[in-house]
Structures are given as structure tokens and as C-alpha cells.
Amino acid sequence: MFEGGIELARIGVFVCWCGTNIAGTVNVEEVAKTALEMPGVVYAKDYQYMCSEIGQNLVKNAIKEQKLDRVVIASCSPRMHEATFRKAATVAGLNPYLVEIANIREHCSWIHKNKEEGTEKAIALVRAAVAKATLNTELTSGEIDVEHRALVIGGGIAGLQTALDIADAGYKVDVIEKTPSIGGKMAQIDKTFPTLDCSACILTPKMVDASAHPNINLYTYSEVEKVSGYVGNFEVTIKQKARSVNMEKCTGCGVCTEKCPSRKTKSEFDEGLRTRGAIYKPFQQAVPNVPVIDRNACIKFNTGKCGLCEKVCTAGAIEFSQEDTKITQKYGAIVVATGYDIINLDNFGEYSYADSPDVITSLEFERLTNAAGPTAGKFVRPSDHKKPKKVVFIQCVGSRDKSCRGKSYCSKFCCMYTAKHAMLIRDKYPDIEVSVFYIDVRTPGKNFDEFQRRAVEEYGVNYIRGMVGKVFPDGDKLQVHGVDTLSGDTIKIDADMVVLAAATQAKDDAEELGRKLSISTDTNNFFTEAHPKLRPVETHSAGIYLSGACQGPKDIPETVAQASAAAAKAIILLSKSKLVNNPCVSGVNEAICSGCLECTKMCPYEAISAKTLEIKDHGKVIPKVVAEVNEALCQGCGGCTVTCRPGAIDLKGFSNRQILAEVDAICH
Amino acid sequence: MSRVKINPDSKKKELDQILEISGENIRDCMQCGKCSAGCPASNSMDILPHQVIRLLQLGQLDKVASSQTIWNCASCFTCASRCPRNVDLAKLMEAIRLTLIRVKGNSRLKADDVPGKLDNKIPQQAIVSGFRKYNK
């Protein structure tokens, strides 16, 4: 059994059908038969579902009965079931790193149609895996510590729910919020569907709970600057922007915000429907109850004169000299809950959004009908403050829009909030005529469709199946030209107000944050979950989880559910005292290492450092500098192995010899 | 109204020709009606622009071919510029017209008839466009 000094391996090859997923395009029997002829393979078998209990037992029994010392599983992506088969091998007494996966599903059967070619490729992939498996060695995982503190990025309803759940489980949580107050989009909303309870009444108690919780620490007006480290041991630098108000001294009396003479800035919170001072609180119930100075709008910062807020502040809390501060903190888990935005409507000129103040977005509508809003809840037109007689709602403005102006996806919650808005108007003012233009009404969810039907059946909202082609100002009216596709009639409405359900979109800086965290975003810049069905709140980066609409449009009930799910995942991680690390890390061959230390510069995890050896050279003891890998920090990315000029660094489990053996096998 | 038998593959040859000339995918259309809602010529149409695509989707080419709509389309491209599904209906209308007039003897404007239709105000461009639209 010896050849060139190496004992020939005893490899078992297991080919999975994955139902028809693989067997439909790959002749699995043929793959198993051919595998038997490959060097080192002593056993080959195909089965319908190798990941099932029966399939796993097949592998386990073969390891024992056939005395296998290597296993190759030809199945789906290792992302899916590598862990499953490694576990099975361990149970059967085989080191888990002697298991090799040949991905013949994602890399083969799913992308090919021709069975003959698919089979040929599957055989090539198995041959490569067999060649690599032959050189696989036993590897043992080490242990790493876990920092028992979580970071939640985003202080909207998603972030708050996640933070409260983690904090209630007994772990410390820091929440970073970009704006001066927590609360997010939900704080702007007037009523919530389908129960029509007041948004503030259910959100503000949560905001207060979060700020008062002994385990929660809020960083408002702050952003993530830098993220390093890895699961269980992230190190995050937080940039806390200068608030110009001392948070300890401020009593939140609000005198400064009333006296501020700079009053031209449009309130972000009120969607530009009213102005705010340069020193301002986004809204009355803001948490923390401390104003902030917008330095771009502040007269003192622009001209040096003024400083009125400082004079009227009896607590002496105004600090013009404050500077941005940076805080670096270690975290075991990170939850991203950065939410969403709505699209800019500049490209939809046909709706006259920019031309008429009475054409508004649905979010502006929320502020207009909110008791704490710019009109104190009185429903009037922004232009002349008169009560409208006819209101037209237009859905799908930019949603389900494949053109460059919009977003190809359905924004999901517009059908419900439009029904809510229409119903609220008709409930309070039965004399106002309300029409809704829609393409499809999509209201799945508990009590959702009943809610929308109530708008039609009980409140007499006029639902028109079709789109609006044009809205244009005509005197003090807005002419709406639309179509009812069901009757085939073109329609004209002289409306007083038009409300646009603008599409949702990912936050502008989502991609940038994704890069900092090393998590991926999809084509629409929403963060990608690890598996759309089975791992919906995890990312591909271990220890980083997703909560709420940053992963895709979601309504409040769904967001809260996902937020608690993300919290549960973070708690699972934080509850562990040690984590098992990946043994596939780099190792330095000190005899070959030239000490150039190029690897230390390229390592993204700062896992490589210099070490001085004492070596004997012609009888003299001289120092020699070599690279040293910290195995706890190394993430096994392999960057150092290609940087190393003498080829002294190799990645365990993915050594140069193993990779070249794969290439050789494919070129066979 | 008599019941219509739906067969999207009937008139496949003509439909394929329309799709080839226009380069458009009619399956992208989800019948939102935005084209009809904004069409400035819809007043003079017997079927609405979105219904033209619907009839094509259902393979009912005869109804489209016998409609006034395709001839009254002014090719202003308002529909195309606003379509949320990137379907260029103006191109489809042009393709339908071409498919009809390319059949021998189907030209709708004969050169001999042109002088009788002229007056001083008609720009030359209109004559060129007329030939393009009505004559093979």
C-alpha cells in the first residue's frame, strides 16, 4: 500500500441526487461509477438525499465498514451542508477536516441544461475534490474568547427591539444612532395598521425603556467609523459627532430651541413641512431629551456673532467648542438595523411633486395628520391651509418599476398605509372624496386584507385599478389624468391634494457600511441574509446579524419579529464562554521565511507579526527575523500565502499542494 | 359578447415579426395602464394603448389590426418614457403598422393621392412621416 513513501488513502465518494436538483442534470450513477476508478477511491455510492438521516448513516457506516480515512461528498455548496457532513464524520470517528465537498449543485447541475456535459463537469469536480482530499490532514480547532457585549447599529424600532431583547437577556448593548434622537421612521408615523393605534403611544415607551435600561448605552448623533476583528471579538470605532450641548448639564427645558433666531432650515423629522432652529430637538419626545446644534445653520458658527442660546441657557450646557469624539469598544456580536429611506421623486416629473406643494409623499401625509405635526393634526393643504375636498392617492410610484427611475421590487407596505390614510380621511371627514389608483392590491398578513376591504366597503374609498399618467396644477386645483383599466375608461379628477406612495430604497450609505462590516449587499443595496429561507437574520460574516428594513422592505410587525430573531441569534453567541475557531489558518515555514514581512502589511486581521529567532550560522549565533501567525486572529483568508515571495506561508486545509492537486486533476 | 378562445400562440408568425421589429418583450407589461393614462391621443382611439399590449399577450392580433388605435398613435413616445416596465409601446405600435403595410397591396398612402391632400400649411416633414407610417 505504499507508493513513493505515501500511504495510499482510502477515500469514499458519496454522490447526492438532491432529489432532481442534481440528478435532473447530472447522471449521478455515472459519477459514482467513474469515481471508483479515481486514485485512492475504494468506495462510491449515490443516494437521493445524502443530507437526510439515512444518507448521513450511509456515510457513517461506510467510514466504519470500509475503513475510510477520507470522505468526498458530491452535493450542494459547502456553505449549505459542509458542517452537516463534518459532524457526521466526527461521529464516525473521522477528523472532520478529512471531509471534502465537491459542489455539483450550485456549480454544476443548477447552471447546466445538457445532462451529458453536466455529468462530465460533475466528474471533473469530484476528481478535483478526490485529489485534494488525498492531501487533507487532520486539523484541530482551537478556542477563542467572546466579548459579552453587543453593538446595535440603528436606533429605529428594529434596533430598539433588538437592543431591549439582548439587554433583557442580561448582556450589555450599545446602540449607535446617526440622528440626534432614537425612534427612527416609526416616530414620524401617526397611526399604525391594521389596528390604527397611535404610533407614538407604542413606540415612545420603548424609547424610554431603552434609555433607562441599565444594560443599554445609547450613542446618538454617532456613526460607525471603523470595524475590525471577528466573531466574538469585534473592535468598533464609533464617531460621536459634536452635539455642542453638554448632555449631562442640559435639562431639556427647550428655551434655546425657541429663542434660536436661525429659523430657515427645513425640519428633517417633519419631512420639510416646517422649519426648525439651528439648535433643535427633532421632536418633542426625542430621546435623549437634549437638543443639538446644526453647525451649518448656526449663525454663531457661520459669522461668530449671536450665541443667544448660550445666554438663555440657565444650565450652562451650550458648548460651542465641543469636538467630534472617537470611542473604541470591543463587541462579541453586531446587529445591523439601519432601516430604509424613500426614493427621491425628482425623476417623476409627471406627478408635479416638485411643482406643487399639494402633491406630497405618504411620509409627509403622516406628518400632516399627526397631532404633533406642523398643522397640529388638522388636515389641510400645505399651499393655502384649506381643507381639501378631493384627495387622490397614487400607489407604486417607483415601486415595481424596472426603468432607471424606480426600483424593480414591491415596496411591500404601501398598499396597507395607503388604505390606512384613505380610511383615516374618510373617518374624520366623510365629505372628502378619496380615490386610490393602484396596479394590484397586495395585502397578505394577519387582518391585513380585511383592513383594506374595510376602506372600500365601509368607508367608501374609491379604488381605481390603473395608473395616473399626469398630475398638473390648474388654478388652485390639481388635474389628475388616469385610467381605469377594468372599464377601459380614461379618467380625469380635479383634485385638491395628491399623495404619492414613493418606493422604498436602501440607505444611501448601506454599501459603505457593508464594506466596513464585510457583509454583502444585493443589487438594490439591501443587506444580504446568509440564506433566504433558513438563515434570514444572519449574514455571511459570523457574528453579524440583520434586523428590520435594512435587509428589505418590511412593515412594523415584521420588523419587530425579525428584530427579536436577530437578538436571539446574538444572545446565542454571547451566551457562549468560548467559541471554536477555524483551524484552517496560516502557518509559517520558518526555514524558508526571508523575514521581508510583506505578509504583515497585507493581513486584514493584523494576525501576523515579526519574531526574532536565534540561529546558528557557521558556528555563530545570529538573529533571524521571521513572520509569526497568531492563530486566534487569523481568519484563513489566504491573502498572506499569495503575498509571500519565498512561499513560506501556507494555509492549513488549503495548502498550495492541495490547490495544485485540484488544478492538476481538473486538467487531467 | 361572444366568448373568446384564448390562444397566445395563434398568429405566432405575425406576433414574432412584431416582436422582432420592435425588439420589445410584451411579457414585461403588467397592465398598470400608465401608457393609456398619459396618452395625449387616447381620445381618438377605439382601444386604449394598454389594451393593445393585452391583446398581443392574448394572441388576439386581429382585434389590434382592425383597430383605429394603431393608426392614431402619434409616436410621441410619452408612453415609452413613462413605462415602469421598460416596454416601449411606441415601438410596438410602429412594428404592428409595419407588419400590416408590408403585405403586398396594403399600403395605406399612395403617392398619387398625396398632392390632393396637400395644402400650404403642411410641412414637408409631414409628407415624409406620412409615407413612413402608411406606406411600405
JSON list of N, CA and C in Angstrom, two decimals, chain A residues 348 350-351 396 399-405 408 438-440 465-470 481-490, chain B residues 25 27-39 42-43 46-51 78 80-87:
[
{"chain": "A", "resi": 348, "resn": "PHE", "atom": "N", "xyz": [-39.66, 61.89, -11.41]},
{"chain": "A", "resi": 348, "resn": "PHE", "atom": "CA", "xyz": [-41.05, 61.63, -11.78]},
{"chain": "A", "resi": 348, "resn": "PHE", "atom": "C", "xyz": [-41.79, 62.94, -12.02]},
{"chain": "A", "resi": 350, "resn": "GLU", "atom": "N", "xyz": [-43.89, 63.84, -14.11]},
{"chain": "A", "resi": 350, "resn": "GLU", "atom": "CA", "xyz": [-45.30, 63.80, -14.49]},
{"chain": "A", "resi": 350, "resn": "GLU", "atom": "C", "xyz": [-46.24, 63.93, -13.29]},
{"chain": "A", "resi": 351, "resn": "TYR", "atom": "N", "xyz": [-45.72, 63.74, -12.07]},
{"chain": "A", "resi": 351, "resn": "TYR", "atom": "CA", "xyz": [-46.59, 63.86, -10.90]},
{"chain": "A", "resi": 351, "resn": "TYR", "atom": "C", "xyz": [-46.52, 65.25, -10.25]},
{"chain": "A", "resi": 396, "resn": "CYS", "atom": "N", "xyz": [-47.49, 52.66, -5.99]},
{"chain": "A", "resi": 396, "resn": "CYS", "atom": "CA", "xyz": [-46.42, 52.18, -6.88]},
{"chain": "A", "resi": 396, "resn": "CYS", "atom": "C", "xyz": [-45.71, 53.34, -7.59]},
{"chain": "A", "resi": 399, "resn": "SER", "atom": "N", "xyz": [-42.14, 51.96, -7.37]},
{"chain": "A", "resi": 399, "resn": "SER", "atom": "CA", "xyz": [-42.04, 50.55, -6.99]},
{"chain": "A", "resi": 399, "resn": "SER", "atom": "C", "xyz": [-42.43, 49.68, -8.19]},
{"chain": "A", "resi": 400, "resn": "ARG", "atom": "N", "xyz": [-41.91, 48.50, -8.26]},
{"chain": "A", "resi": 400, "resn": "ARG", "atom": "CA", "xyz": [-42.17, 47.55, -9.35]},
{"chain": "A", "resi": 400, "resn": "ARG", "atom": "C", "xyz": [-41.86, 48.22, -10.69]},
{"chain": "A", "resi": 401, "resn": "ASP", "atom": "N", "xyz": [-40.88, 49.08, -10.66]},
{"chain": "A", "resi": 401, "resn": "ASP", "atom": "CA", "xyz": [-40.53, 49.90, -11.81]},
{"chain": "A", "resi": 401, "resn": "ASP", "atom": "C", "xyz": [-39.15, 49.48, -12.30]},
{"chain": "A", "resi": 402, "resn": "LYS", "atom": "N", "xyz": [-39.13, 48.81, -13.45]},
{"chain": "A", "resi": 402, "resn": "LYS", "atom": "CA", "xyz": [-37.86, 48.29, -13.96]},
{"chain": "A", "resi": 402, "resn": "LYS", "atom": "C", "xyz": [-37.02, 49.35, -14.64]},
{"chain": "A", "resi": 403, "resn": "SER", "atom": "N", "xyz": [-37.61, 50.53, -14.91]},
{"chain": "A", "resi": 403, "resn": "SER", "atom": "CA", "xyz": [-36.86, 51.56, -15.61]},
{"chain": "A", "resi": 403, "resn": "SER", "atom": "C", "xyz": [-35.83, 52.17, -14.65]},
{"chain": "A", "resi": 404, "resn": "CYS", "atom": "N", "xyz": [-34.98, 53.02, -15.20]},
{"chain": "A", "resi": 404, "resn": "CYS", "atom": "CA", "xyz": [-33.90, 53.57, -14.39]},
{"chain": "A", "resi": 404, "resn": "CYS", "atom": "C", "xyz": [-34.44, 54.53, -13.33]},
{"chain": "A", "resi": 405, "resn": "ARG", "atom": "N", "xyz": [-35.73, 54.92, -13.43]},
{"chain": "A", "resi": 405, "resn": "ARG", "atom": "CA", "xyz": [-36.26, 55.87, -12.47]},
{"chain": "A", "resi": 405, "resn": "ARG", "atom": "C", "xyz": [-36.65, 55.24, -11.14]},
{"chain": "A", "resi": 408, "resn": "SER", "atom": "N", "xyz": [-37.14, 47.84, -8.94]},
{"chain": "A", "resi": 408, "resn": "SER", "atom": "CA", "xyz": [-37.87, 46.74, -9.56]},
{"chain": "A", "resi": 408, "resn": "SER", "atom": "C", "xyz": [-38.73, 45.96, -8.55]},
{"chain": "A", "resi": 438, "resn": "TYR", "atom": "N", "xyz": [-54.31, 52.14, -8.12]},
{"chain": "A", "resi": 438, "resn": "TYR", "atom": "CA", "xyz": [-53.44, 51.02, -7.76]},
{"chain": "A", "resi": 438, "resn": "TYR", "atom": "C", "xyz": [-53.24, 50.11, -8.97]},
{"chain": "A", "resi": 439, "resn": "ILE", "atom": "N", "xyz": [-52.14, 49.35, -8.96]},
{"chain": "A", "resi": 439, "resn": "ILE", "atom": "CA", "xyz": [-51.94, 48.35, -10.01]},
{"chain": "A", "resi": 439, "resn": "ILE", "atom": "C", "xyz": [-52.43, 47.00, -9.50]},
{"chain": "A", "resi": 440, "resn": "ASP", "atom": "N", "xyz": [-51.98, 46.63, -8.31]},
{"chain": "A", "resi": 440, "resn": "ASP", "atom": "CA", "xyz": [-52.50, 45.45, -7.62]},
{"chain": "A", "resi": 440, "resn": "ASP", "atom": "C", "xyz": [-52.59, 45.83, -6.16]},
{"chain": "A", "resi": 465, "resn": "ARG", "atom": "N", "xyz": [-58.46, 50.74, -10.49]},
{"chain": "A", "resi": 465, "resn": "ARG", "atom": "CA", "xyz": [-57.38, 49.86, -10.93]},
{"chain": "A", "resi": 465, "resn": "ARG", "atom": "C", "xyz": [-56.71, 50.45, -12.17]},
{"chain": "A", "resi": 466, "resn": "GLY", "atom": "N", "xyz": [-55.64, 51.15, -11.95]},
{"chain": "A", "resi": 466, "resn": "GLY", "atom": "CA", "xyz": [-54.92, 51.75, -13.07]},
{"chain": "A", "resi": 466, "resn": "GLY", "atom": "C", "xyz": [-53.94, 52.77, -12.55]},
{"chain": "A", "resi": 467, "resn": "MET", "atom": "N", "xyz": [-53.18, 53.33, -13.46]},
{"chain": "A", "resi": 467, "resn": "MET", "atom": "CA", "xyz": [-52.17, 54.29, -13.04]},
{"chain": "A", "resi": 467, "resn": "MET", "atom": "C", "xyz": [-52.56, 55.69, -13.46]},
{"chain": "A", "resi": 468, "resn": "VAL", "atom": "N", "xyz": [-51.84, 56.64, -12.91]},
{"chain": "A", "resi": 468, "resn": "VAL", "atom": "CA", "xyz": [-52.01, 58.04, -13.28]},
{"chain": "A", "resi": 468, "resn": "VAL", "atom": "C", "xyz": [-50.91, 58.40, -14.26]},
{"chain": "A", "resi": 469, "resn": "GLY", "atom": "N", "xyz": [-51.30, 59.03, -15.37]},
{"chain": "A", "resi": 469, "resn": "GLY", "atom": "CA", "xyz": [-50.30, 59.40, -16.37]},
{"chain": "A", "resi": 469, "resn": "GLY", "atom": "C", "xyz": [-49.72, 60.76, -16.09]},
{"chain": "A", "resi": 470, "resn": "LYS", "atom": "N", "xyz": [-50.55, 61.62, -15.49]},
{"chain": "A", "resi": 470, "resn": "LYS", "atom": "CA", "xyz": [-50.10, 63.01, -15.34]},
{"chain": "A", "resi": 470, "resn": "LYS", "atom": "C", "xyz": [-50.86, 63.71, -14.23]},
{"chain": "A", "resi": 481, "resn": "HIS", "atom": "N", "xyz": [-54.85, 62.95, -14.45]},
{"chain": "A", "resi": 481, "resn": "HIS", "atom": "CA", "xyz": [-55.27, 62.16, -15.60]},
{"chain": "A", "resi": 481, "resn": "HIS", "atom": "C", "xyz": [-54.86, 60.72, -15.38]},
{"chain": "A", "resi": 482, "resn": "GLY", "atom": "N", "xyz": [-55.84, 59.85, -15.29]},
{"chain": "A", "resi": 482, "resn": "GLY", "atom": "CA", "xyz": [-55.53, 58.45, -15.03]},
{"chain": "A", "resi": 482, "resn": "GLY", "atom": "C", "xyz": [-56.34, 57.54, -15.92]},
{"chain": "A", "resi": 483, "resn": "VAL", "atom": "N", "xyz": [-56.31, 56.25, -15.60]},
{"chain": "A", "resi": 483, "resn": "VAL", "atom": "CA", "xyz": [-57.06, 55.29, -16.39]},
{"chain": "A", "resi": 483, "resn": "VAL", "atom": "C", "xyz": [-57.65, 54.25, -15.45]},
{"chain": "A", "resi": 484, "resn": "ASP", "atom": "N", "xyz": [-58.84, 53.78, -15.77]},
{"chain": "A", "resi": 484, "resn": "ASP", "atom": "CA", "xyz": [-59.38, 52.62, -15.07]},
{"chain": "A", "resi": 484, "resn": "ASP", "atom": "C", "xyz": [-59.28, 51.46, -16.05]},
{"chain": "A", "resi": 485, "resn": "THR", "atom": "N", "xyz": [-58.32, 50.59, -15.83]},
{"chain": "A", "resi": 485, "resn": "THR", "atom": "CA", "xyz": [-58.07, 49.53, -16.82]},
{"chain": "A", "resi": 485, "resn": "THR", "atom": "C", "xyz": [-59.19, 48.50, -16.82]},
{"chain": "A", "resi": 486, "resn": "LEU", "atom": "N", "xyz": [-59.98, 48.45, -15.75]},
{"chain": "A", "resi": 486, "resn": "LEU", "atom": "CA", "xyz": [-61.05, 47.45, -15.69]},
{"chain": "A", "resi": 486, "resn": "LEU", "atom": "C", "xyz": [-62.22, 47.83, -16.61]},
{"chain": "A", "resi": 487, "resn": "SER", "atom": "N", "xyz": [-62.56, 49.12, -16.62]},
{"chain": "A", "resi": 487, "resn": "SER", "atom": "CA", "xyz": [-63.65, 49.54, -17.51]},
{"chain": "A", "resi": 487, "resn": "SER", "atom": "C", "xyz": [-63.11, 50.00, -18.86]},
{"chain": "A", "resi": 488, "resn": "GLY", "atom": "N", "xyz": [-61.81, 50.26, -18.92]},
{"chain": "A", "resi": 488, "resn": "GLY", "atom": "CA", "xyz": [-61.23, 50.78, -20.15]},
{"chain": "A", "resi": 488, "resn": "GLY", "atom": "C", "xyz": [-61.52, 52.26, -20.37]},
{"chain": "A", "resi": 489, "resn": "ASP", "atom": "N", "xyz": [-61.77, 52.98, -19.28]},
{"chain": "A", "resi": 489, "resn": "ASP", "atom": "CA", "xyz": [-62.03, 54.41, -19.40]},
{"chain": "A", "resi": 489, "resn": "ASP", "atom": "C", "xyz": [-60.84, 55.23, -18.95]},
{"chain": "A", "resi": 490, "resn": "THR", "atom": "N", "xyz": [-60.56, 56.30, -19.68]},
{"chain": "A", "resi": 490, "resn": "THR", "atom": "CA", "xyz": [-59.57, 57.25, -19.17]},
{"chain": "A", "resi": 490, "resn": "THR", "atom": "C", "xyz": [-60.33, 58.19, -18.23]},
{"chain": "B", "resi": 25, "resn": "ASN", "atom": "N", "xyz": [-40.29, 43.18, -25.27]},
{"chain": "B", "resi": 25, "resn": "ASN", "atom": "CA", "xyz": [-40.82, 41.98, -24.64]},
{"chain": "B", "resi": 25, "resn": "ASN", "atom": "C", "xyz": [-42.18, 42.31, -24.02]},
{"chain": "B", "resi": 27, "resn": "ARG", "atom": "N", "xyz": [-44.18, 40.51, -22.46]},
{"chain": "B", "resi": 27, "resn": "ARG", "atom": "CA", "xyz": [-44.45, 39.85, -21.18]},
{"chain": "B", "resi": 27, "resn": "ARG", "atom": "C", "xyz": [-44.09, 40.73, -20.00]},
{"chain": "B", "resi": 28, "resn": "ASP", "atom": "N", "xyz": [-43.22, 41.71, -20.22]},
{"chain": "B", "resi": 28, "resn": "ASP", "atom": "CA", "xyz": [-42.83, 42.61, -19.12]},
{"chain": "B", "resi": 28, "resn": "ASP", "atom": "C", "xyz": [-44.01, 43.47, -18.66]},
{"chain": "B", "resi": 29, "resn": "CYS", "atom": "N", "xyz": [-45.01, 43.67, -19.54]},
{"chain": "B", "resi": 29, "resn": "CYS", "atom": "CA", "xyz": [-46.12, 44.57, -19.22]},
{"chain": "B", "resi": 29, "resn": "CYS", "atom": "C", "xyz": [-46.99, 43.95, -18.15]},
{"chain": "B", "resi": 30, "resn": "MET", "atom": "N", "xyz": [-47.27, 44.72, -17.08]},
{"chain": "B", "resi": 30, "resn": "MET", "atom": "CA", "xyz": [-48.18, 44.21, -16.05]},
{"chain": "B", "resi": 30, "resn": "MET", "atom": "C", "xyz": [-49.50, 44.97, -16.04]},
{"chain": "B", "resi": 31, "resn": "GLN", "atom": "N", "xyz": [-49.82, 45.61, -17.16]},
{"chain": "B", "resi": 31, "resn": "GLN", "atom": "CA", "xyz": [-51.14, 46.23, -17.35]},
{"chain": "B", "resi": 31, "resn": "GLN", "atom": "C", "xyz": [-51.46, 47.28, -16.28]},
{"chain": "B", "resi": 32, "resn": "CYS", "atom": "N", "xyz": [-50.48, 48.11, -15.95]},
{"chain": "B", "resi": 32, "resn": "CYS", "atom": "CA", "xyz": [-50.77, 49.15, -14.98]},
{"chain": "B", "resi": 32, "resn": "CYS", "atom": "C", "xyz": [-51.58, 50.27, -15.61]},
{"chain": "B", "resi": 33, "resn": "GLY", "atom": "N", "xyz": [-51.47, 50.41, -16.94]},
{"chain": "B", "resi": 33, "resn": "GLY", "atom": "CA", "xyz": [-52.28, 51.40, -17.64]},
{"chain": "B", "resi": 33, "resn": "GLY", "atom": "C", "xyz": [-51.68, 52.78, -17.69]},
{"chain": "B", "resi": 34, "resn": "LYS", "atom": "N", "xyz": [-50.43, 52.91, -17.27]},
{"chain": "B", "resi": 34, "resn": "LYS", "atom": "CA", "xyz": [-49.80, 54.23, -17.26]},
{"chain": "B", "resi": 34, "resn": "LYS", "atom": "C", "xyz": [-49.73, 54.82, -18.66]},
{"chain": "B", "resi": 35, "resn": "CYS", "atom": "N", "xyz": [-49.53, 53.96, -19.67]},
{"chain": "B", "resi": 35, "resn": "CYS", "atom": "CA", "xyz": [-49.46, 54.42, -21.06]},
{"chain": "B", "resi": 35, "resn": "CYS", "atom": "C", "xyz": [-50.78, 55.06, -21.49]},
{"chain": "B", "resi": 36, "resn": "SER", "atom": "N", "xyz": [-51.88, 54.37, -21.13]},
{"chain": "B", "resi": 36, "resn": "SER", "atom": "CA", "xyz": [-53.20, 54.89, -21.51]},
{"chain": "B", "resi": 36, "resn": "SER", "atom": "C", "xyz": [-53.52, 56.15, -20.73]},
{"chain": "B", "resi": 37, "resn": "ALA", "atom": "N", "xyz": [-53.11, 56.18, -19.45]},
{"chain": "B", "resi": 37, "resn": "ALA", "atom": "CA", "xyz": [-53.43, 57.32, -18.60]},
{"chain": "B", "resi": 37, "resn": "ALA", "atom": "C", "xyz": [-52.79, 58.60, -19.12]},
{"chain": "B", "resi": 38, "resn": "GLY", "atom": "N", "xyz": [-51.61, 58.48, -19.73]},
{"chain": "B", "resi": 38, "resn": "GLY", "atom": "CA", "xyz": [-50.90, 59.69, -20.13]},
{"chain": "B", "resi": 38, "resn": "GLY", "atom": "C", "xyz": [-50.93, 59.95, -21.63]},
{"chain": "B", "resi": 39, "resn": "CYS", "atom": "N", "xyz": [-51.59, 59.06, -22.41]},
{"chain": "B", "resi": 39, "resn": "CYS", "atom": "CA", "xyz": [-51.55, 59.18, -23.87]},
{"chain": "B", "resi": 39, "resn": "CYS", "atom": "C", "xyz": [-52.33, 60.41, -24.35]},
{"chain": "B", "resi": 42, "resn": "SER", "atom": "N", "xyz": [-55.27, 59.47, -26.82]},
{"chain": "B", "resi": 42, "resn": "SER", "atom": "CA", "xyz": [-56.20, 58.40, -26.44]},
{"chain": "B", "resi": 42, "resn": "SER", "atom": "C", "xyz": [-57.66, 58.75, -26.77]},
{"chain": "B", "resi": 43, "resn": "ASN", "atom": "N", "xyz": [-57.98, 60.04, -26.88]},
{"chain": "B", "resi": 43, "resn": "ASN", "atom": "CA", "xyz": [-59.34, 60.45, -27.22]},
{"chain": "B", "resi": 43, "resn": "ASN", "atom": "C", "xyz": [-59.82, 59.88, -28.53]},
{"chain": "B", "resi": 46, "resn": "ASP", "atom": "N", "xyz": [-59.95, 53.69, -30.38]},
{"chain": "B", "resi": 46, "resn": "ASP", "atom": "CA", "xyz": [-61.08, 52.82, -30.05]},
{"chain": "B", "resi": 46, "resn": "ASP", "atom": "C", "xyz": [-60.71, 51.78, -29.00]},
{"chain": "B", "resi": 47, "resn": "ILE", "atom": "N", "xyz": [-59.44, 51.37, -28.98]},
{"chain": "B", "resi": 47, "resn": "ILE", "atom": "CA", "xyz": [-58.99, 50.58, -27.83]},
{"chain": "B", "resi": 47, "resn": "ILE", "atom": "C", "xyz": [-57.80, 51.34, -27.22]},
{"chain": "B", "resi": 48, "resn": "LEU", "atom": "N", "xyz": [-57.63, 51.23, -25.91]},
{"chain": "B", "resi": 48, "resn": "LEU", "atom": "CA", "xyz": [-56.59, 52.01, -25.24]},
{"chain": "B", "resi": 48, "resn": "LEU", "atom": "C", "xyz": [-55.21, 51.37, -25.43]},
{"chain": "B", "resi": 49, "resn": "PRO", "atom": "N", "xyz": [-54.16, 52.18, -25.32]},
{"chain": "B", "resi": 49, "resn": "PRO", "atom": "CA", "xyz": [-52.81, 51.64, -25.55]},
{"chain": "B", "resi": 49, "resn": "PRO", "atom": "C", "xyz": [-52.49, 50.38, -24.74]},
{"chain": "B", "resi": 50, "resn": "HIS", "atom": "N", "xyz": [-52.86, 50.37, -23.42]},
{"chain": "B", "resi": 50, "resn": "HIS", "atom": "CA", "xyz": [-52.51, 49.18, -22.63]},
{"chain": "B", "resi": 50, "resn": "HIS", "atom": "C", "xyz": [-53.28, 47.97, -23.12]},
{"chain": "B", "resi": 51, "resn": "GLN", "atom": "N", "xyz": [-54.47, 48.22, -23.73]},
{"chain": "B", "resi": 51, "resn": "GLN", "atom": "CA", "xyz": [-55.26, 47.10, -24.26]},
{"chain": "B", "resi": 51, "resn": "GLN", "atom": "C", "xyz": [-54.61, 46.51, -25.51]},
{"chain": "B", "resi": 78, "resn": "THR", "atom": "N", "xyz": [-44.55, 59.34, -25.29]},
{"chain": "B", "resi": 78, "resn": "THR", "atom": "CA", "xyz": [-44.85, 59.63, -23.88]},
{"chain": "B", "resi": 78, "resn": "THR", "atom": "C", "xyz": [-44.99, 58.32, -23.10]},
{"chain": "B", "resi": 80, "resn": "ALA", "atom": "N", "xyz": [-43.65, 55.42, -23.75]},
{"chain": "B", "resi": 80, "resn": "ALA", "atom": "CA", "xyz": [-42.36, 54.74, -23.61]},
{"chain": "B", "resi": 80, "resn": "ALA", "atom": "C", "xyz": [-41.52, 55.39, -22.51]},
{"chain": "B", "resi": 81, "resn": "SER", "atom": "N", "xyz": [-41.59, 56.73, -22.43]},
{"chain": "B", "resi": 81, "resn": "SER", "atom": "CA", "xyz": [-40.72, 57.39, -21.45]},
{"chain": "B", "resi": 81, "resn": "SER", "atom": "C", "xyz": [-41.24, 57.20, -20.03]},
{"chain": "B", "resi": 82, "resn": "ARG", "atom": "N", "xyz": [-42.52, 56.87, -19.85]},
{"chain": "B", "resi": 82, "resn": "ARG", "atom": "CA", "xyz": [-43.06, 56.74, -18.50]},
{"chain": "B", "resi": 82, "resn": "ARG", "atom": "C", "xyz": [-43.29, 55.30, -18.08]},
{"chain": "B", "resi": 83, "resn": "CYS", "atom": "N", "xyz": [-43.18, 54.35, -19.01]},
{"chain": "B", "resi": 83, "resn": "CYS", "atom": "CA", "xyz": [-43.50, 52.97, -18.66]},
{"chain": "B", "resi": 83, "resn": "CYS", "atom": "C", "xyz": [-42.61, 52.46, -17.54]},
{"chain": "B", "resi": 84, "resn": "PRO", "atom": "N", "xyz": [-43.20, 51.99, -16.44]},
{"chain": "B", "resi": 84, "resn": "PRO", "atom": "CA", "xyz": [-42.38, 51.48, -15.35]},
{"chain": "B", "resi": 84, "resn": "PRO", "atom": "C", "xyz": [-41.75, 50.13, -15.65]},
{"chain": "B", "resi": 85, "resn": "ARG", "atom": "N", "xyz": [-42.17, 49.49, -16.72]},
{"chain": "B", "resi": 85, "resn": "ARG", "atom": "CA", "xyz": [-41.64, 48.17, -17.02]},
{"chain": "B", "resi": 85, "resn": "ARG", "atom": "C", "xyz": [-40.69, 48.19, -18.21]},
{"chain": "B", "resi": 86, "resn": "ASN", "atom": "N", "xyz": [-40.33, 49.37, -18.65]},
{"chain": "B", "resi": 86, "resn": "ASN", "atom": "CA", "xyz": [-39.38, 49.49, -19.77]},
{"chain": "B", "resi": 86, "resn": "ASN", "atom": "C", "xyz": [-39.91, 48.90, -21.07]},
{"chain": "B", "resi": 87, "resn": "VAL", "atom": "N", "xyz": [-41.23, 48.90, -21.25]},
{"chain": "B", "resi": 87, "resn": "VAL", "atom": "CA", "xyz": [-41.78, 48.43, -22.52]},
{"chain": "B", "resi": 87, "resn": "VAL", "atom": "C", "xyz": [-41.99, 49.65, -23.40]}
]
